[in-house]
Amino acid sequence: MTAGLELAFEPGSGTFALHDQPWRDQVADLHATLREEVGAVVRRGVPGPGQKGAVETTVLALGSSGAVTAAVACFRAWLNRDKSRTLTVAWIDDSGAEQRLEVTGDNIDQASFQALTEALGSRFGGDSR
């Protein structure tokens, strides 16, 4: 098993501004669900390219292929509640390259998270589909 595997994710909305309280409540709900179902969810400040200061990133620590499956189920359920929601997920693949997946609530289907579940599931020596 790979220790310390992390998944960075950024929720977005086509309806709300990022600082609107209803949007912040929706994001807090996603974080709470992920904490309950998967485990550690942390927010980190990461310097943006060419920027002063940090861009806040939310990171989910995954410890098993079951955690990958649970995270994907949480992401799907959250996106399905509002078709204007988006989610950008990033992870480091086996070769050390960053991979990104962008999914929107209005086009989510069974295959939307397939690349993520396969890539991360293989990191734990199994298939998490």
PDB file of C-alpha atoms in Angstrom:
ATOM      1  CA  MET A   1       0.000   0.000   0.000  1.00  0.00           C
ATOM      2  CA  THR A   2       1.193   3.514  -0.784  1.00  0.00           C
ATOM      3  CA  ALA A   3       1.247   5.668   2.348  1.00  0.00           C
ATOM      4  CA  GLY A   4       0.235   9.309   2.260  1.00  0.00           C
ATOM      5  CA  LEU A   5      -1.597   9.260  -1.065  1.00  0.00           C
ATOM      6  CA  GLU A   6      -3.356  12.592  -1.437  1.00  0.00           C
ATOM      7  CA  LEU A   7      -6.117  13.836  -3.685  1.00  0.00           C
ATOM      8  CA  ALA A   8      -6.518  17.601  -4.116  1.00  0.00           C
ATOM      9  CA  PHE A   9      -9.968  18.820  -5.080  1.00  0.00           C
ATOM     10  CA  GLU A  10     -11.644  22.116  -5.805  1.00  0.00           C
ATOM     11  CA  PRO A  11     -15.427  22.469  -5.893  1.00  0.00           C
ATOM     12  CA  GLY A  12     -16.972  25.137  -8.125  1.00  0.00           C
ATOM     13  CA  SER A  13     -20.382  26.525  -8.968  1.00  0.00           C
ATOM     14  CA  GLY A  14     -22.013  28.072 -12.004  1.00  0.00           C
ATOM     15  CA  THR A  15     -24.671  29.600  -9.737  1.00  0.00           C
ATOM     16  CA  PHE A  16     -22.909  30.999  -6.665  1.00  0.00           C
ATOM     17  CA  ALA A  17     -19.889  33.243  -6.145  1.00  0.00           C
ATOM     18  CA  LEU A  18     -17.173  31.470  -4.149  1.00  0.00           C
ATOM     19  CA  HIS A  19     -17.693  33.717  -1.115  1.00  0.00           C
ATOM     20  CA  ASP A  20     -21.526  33.464  -1.006  1.00  0.00           C
ATOM     21  CA  GLN A  21     -22.674  31.889   2.255  1.00  0.00           C
ATOM     22  CA  PRO A  22     -24.996  29.347   0.566  1.00  0.00           C
ATOM     23  CA  TRP A  23     -22.040  28.134  -1.525  1.00  0.00           C
ATOM     24  CA  ARG A  24     -19.740  27.986   1.470  1.00  0.00           C
ATOM     25  CA  ASP A  25     -22.389  25.897   3.258  1.00  0.00           C
ATOM     26  CA  GLN A  26     -22.553  23.472   0.305  1.00  0.00           C
ATOM     27  CA  VAL A  27     -18.773  23.071   0.269  1.00  0.00           C
ATOM     28  CA  ALA A  28     -18.746  22.581   4.055  1.00  0.00           C
ATOM     29  CA  ASP A  29     -21.349  19.824   3.579  1.00  0.00           C
ATOM     30  CA  LEU A  30     -19.070  18.088   1.044  1.00  0.00           C
ATOM     31  CA  HIS A  31     -16.123  18.314   3.438  1.00  0.00           C
ATOM     32  CA  ALA A  32     -18.188  16.938   6.346  1.00  0.00           C
ATOM     33  CA  THR A  33     -19.444  14.022   4.255  1.00  0.00           C
ATOM     34  CA  LEU A  34     -15.917  13.201   3.090  1.00  0.00           C
ATOM     35  CA  ARG A  35     -14.592  13.343   6.678  1.00  0.00           C
ATOM     36  CA  GLU A  36     -17.342  10.978   7.804  1.00  0.00           C
ATOM     37  CA  GLU A  37     -17.003   8.514   4.911  1.00  0.00           C
ATOM     38  CA  VAL A  38     -13.296   8.694   4.051  1.00  0.00           C
ATOM     39  CA  GLY A  39     -11.230  10.371   6.759  1.00  0.00           C
ATOM     40  CA  ALA A  40      -8.854  13.304   6.844  1.00  0.00           C
ATOM     41  CA  VAL A  41      -9.809  16.377   4.834  1.00  0.00           C
ATOM     42  CA  VAL A  42      -7.395  19.285   5.251  1.00  0.00           C
ATOM     43  CA  ARG A  43      -7.100  22.753   3.756  1.00  0.00           C
ATOM     44  CA  ARG A  44      -3.631  23.955   2.800  1.00  0.00           C
ATOM     45  CA  GLY A  45      -2.242  27.166   1.438  1.00  0.00           C
ATOM     46  CA  VAL A  46      -0.194  26.449  -1.672  1.00  0.00           C
ATOM     47  CA  PRO A  47       1.704  29.206  -3.505  1.00  0.00           C
ATOM     48  CA  GLY A  48       0.178  29.794  -6.928  1.00  0.00           C
ATOM     49  CA  PRO A  49       2.491  30.166  -9.931  1.00  0.00           C
ATOM     50  CA  GLY A  50       3.607  33.797 -10.193  1.00  0.00           C
ATOM     51  CA  GLN A  51       1.445  34.837  -7.223  1.00  0.00           C
ATOM     52  CA  LYS A  52       2.190  36.378  -3.882  1.00  0.00           C
ATOM     53  CA  GLY A  53       0.499  34.527  -1.083  1.00  0.00           C
ATOM     54  CA  ALA A  54      -1.159  31.156  -1.156  1.00  0.00           C
ATOM     55  CA  VAL A  55      -4.077  29.600  -2.945  1.00  0.00           C
ATOM     56  CA  GLU A  56      -6.139  27.465  -0.606  1.00  0.00           C
ATOM     57  CA  THR A  57      -6.365  23.838  -1.673  1.00  0.00           C
ATOM     58  CA  THR A  58      -8.419  21.088  -0.095  1.00  0.00           C
ATOM     59  CA  VAL A  59      -6.651  17.744   0.228  1.00  0.00           C
ATOM     60  CA  LEU A  60      -8.130  14.339   0.976  1.00  0.00           C
ATOM     61  CA  ALA A  61      -5.760  11.714   2.398  1.00  0.00           C
ATOM     62  CA  LEU A  62      -6.554   8.231   1.067  1.00  0.00           C
ATOM     63  CA  GLY A  63      -5.343   5.092   2.794  1.00  0.00           C
ATOM     64  CA  SER A  64      -6.973   2.264   0.813  1.00  0.00           C
ATOM     65  CA  SER A  65      -8.817   1.388  -2.371  1.00  0.00           C
ATOM     66  CA  GLY A  66     -12.000   1.392  -0.252  1.00  0.00           C
ATOM     67  CA  ALA A  67     -11.307   5.039   0.623  1.00  0.00           C
ATOM     68  CA  VAL A  68     -11.000   5.828  -3.107  1.00  0.00           C
ATOM     69  CA  THR A  69     -14.371   4.189  -3.757  1.00  0.00           C
ATOM     70  CA  ALA A  70     -15.984   6.070  -0.861  1.00  0.00           C
ATOM     71  CA  ALA A  71     -14.522   9.412  -2.015  1.00  0.00           C
ATOM     72  CA  VAL A  72     -15.807   8.902  -5.563  1.00  0.00           C
ATOM     73  CA  ALA A  73     -19.272   8.020  -4.218  1.00  0.00           C
ATOM     74  CA  CYS A  74     -19.268  11.238  -2.134  1.00  0.00           C
ATOM     75  CA  PHE A  75     -18.152  13.324  -5.123  1.00  0.00           C
ATOM     76  CA  ARG A  76     -20.842  11.812  -7.365  1.00  0.00           C
ATOM     77  CA  ALA A  77     -23.625  12.329  -4.826  1.00  0.00           C
ATOM     78  CA  TRP A  78     -22.557  15.932  -4.197  1.00  0.00           C
ATOM     79  CA  LEU A  79     -22.401  16.765  -7.929  1.00  0.00           C
ATOM     80  CA  ASN A  80     -25.781  15.137  -8.581  1.00  0.00           C
ATOM     81  CA  ARG A  81     -27.525  17.468  -6.102  1.00  0.00           C
ATOM     82  CA  ASP A  82     -26.979  20.557  -8.289  1.00  0.00           C
ATOM     83  CA  LYS A  83     -26.253  20.402 -12.012  1.00  0.00           C
ATOM     84  CA  SER A  84     -24.341  23.721 -11.882  1.00  0.00           C
ATOM     85  CA  ARG A  85     -21.674  22.274  -9.561  1.00  0.00           C
ATOM     86  CA  THR A  86     -18.204  21.396 -10.793  1.00  0.00           C
ATOM     87  CA  LEU A  87     -15.343  19.506  -9.251  1.00  0.00           C
ATOM     88  CA  THR A  88     -11.681  19.547 -10.238  1.00  0.00           C
ATOM     89  CA  VAL A  89      -9.643  16.684  -8.817  1.00  0.00           C
ATOM     90  CA  ALA A  90      -5.852  16.388  -9.038  1.00  0.00           C
ATOM     91  CA  TRP A  91      -3.437  13.646  -8.028  1.00  0.00           C
ATOM     92  CA  ILE A  92       0.123  12.526  -8.725  1.00  0.00           C
ATOM     93  CA  ASP A  93       0.316   9.389 -10.863  1.00  0.00           C
ATOM     94  CA  ASP A  94       2.830   6.555 -10.618  1.00  0.00           C
ATOM     95  CA  SER A  95       5.306   8.409 -12.860  1.00  0.00           C
ATOM     96  CA  GLY A  96       5.196  11.537 -10.665  1.00  0.00           C
ATOM     97  CA  ALA A  97       3.132  13.600 -13.108  1.00  0.00           C
ATOM     98  CA  GLU A  98       0.095  15.565 -11.970  1.00  0.00           C
ATOM     99  CA  GLN A  99      -3.194  14.330 -13.392  1.00  0.00           C
ATOM    100  CA  ARG A 100      -6.413  16.398 -13.420  1.00  0.00           C
ATOM    101  CA  LEU A 101     -10.036  15.499 -13.851  1.00  0.00           C
ATOM    102  CA  GLU A 102     -12.838  18.040 -14.203  1.00  0.00           C
ATOM    103  CA  VAL A 103     -16.427  16.891 -13.769  1.00  0.00           C
ATOM    104  CA  THR A 104     -19.623  18.919 -13.867  1.00  0.00           C
ATOM    105  CA  GLY A 105     -22.972  18.043 -12.359  1.00  0.00           C
ATOM    106  CA  ASP A 106     -24.711  18.332 -15.710  1.00  0.00           C
ATOM    107  CA  ASN A 107     -22.567  15.698 -17.443  1.00  0.00           C
ATOM    108  CA  ILE A 108     -21.734  13.208 -14.721  1.00  0.00           C
ATOM    109  CA  ASP A 109     -22.135   9.578 -15.727  1.00  0.00           C
ATOM    110  CA  GLN A 110     -20.743   6.196 -14.728  1.00  0.00           C
ATOM    111  CA  ALA A 111     -17.499   6.792 -16.628  1.00  0.00           C
ATOM    112  CA  SER A 112     -16.843  10.288 -15.231  1.00  0.00           C
ATOM    113  CA  PHE A 113     -14.596   9.111 -12.414  1.00  0.00           C
ATOM    114  CA  GLN A 114     -13.310   5.939 -14.102  1.00  0.00           C
ATOM    115  CA  ALA A 115      -9.802   7.314 -14.750  1.00  0.00           C
ATOM    116  CA  LEU A 116      -9.542   8.430 -11.137  1.00  0.00           C
ATOM    117  CA  THR A 117     -10.756   5.173  -9.609  1.00  0.00           C
ATOM    118  CA  GLU A 118      -8.538   3.078 -11.863  1.00  0.00           C
ATOM    119  CA  ALA A 119      -5.420   5.196 -11.355  1.00  0.00           C
ATOM    120  CA  LEU A 120      -5.763   5.493  -7.604  1.00  0.00           C
ATOM    121  CA  GLY A 121      -7.066   1.955  -7.128  1.00  0.00           C
ATOM    122  CA  SER A 122      -3.943   0.618  -8.832  1.00  0.00           C
ATOM    123  CA  ARG A 123      -1.798   2.532  -6.336  1.00  0.00           C
ATOM    124  CA  PHE A 124      -3.203   0.258  -3.619  1.00  0.00           C
ATOM    125  CA  GLY A 125      -2.665  -2.918  -5.626  1.00  0.00           C
ATOM    126  CA  GLY A 126      -6.289  -3.388  -6.601  1.00  0.00           C
ATOM    127  CA  ASP A 127      -9.104  -2.206  -8.763  1.00  0.00           C
ATOM    128  CA  SER A 128     -11.485   0.142  -6.941  1.00  0.00           C
ATOM    129  CA  ARG A 129     -14.292   0.115  -9.520  1.00  0.00           C
TER     130      ARG A 129
END
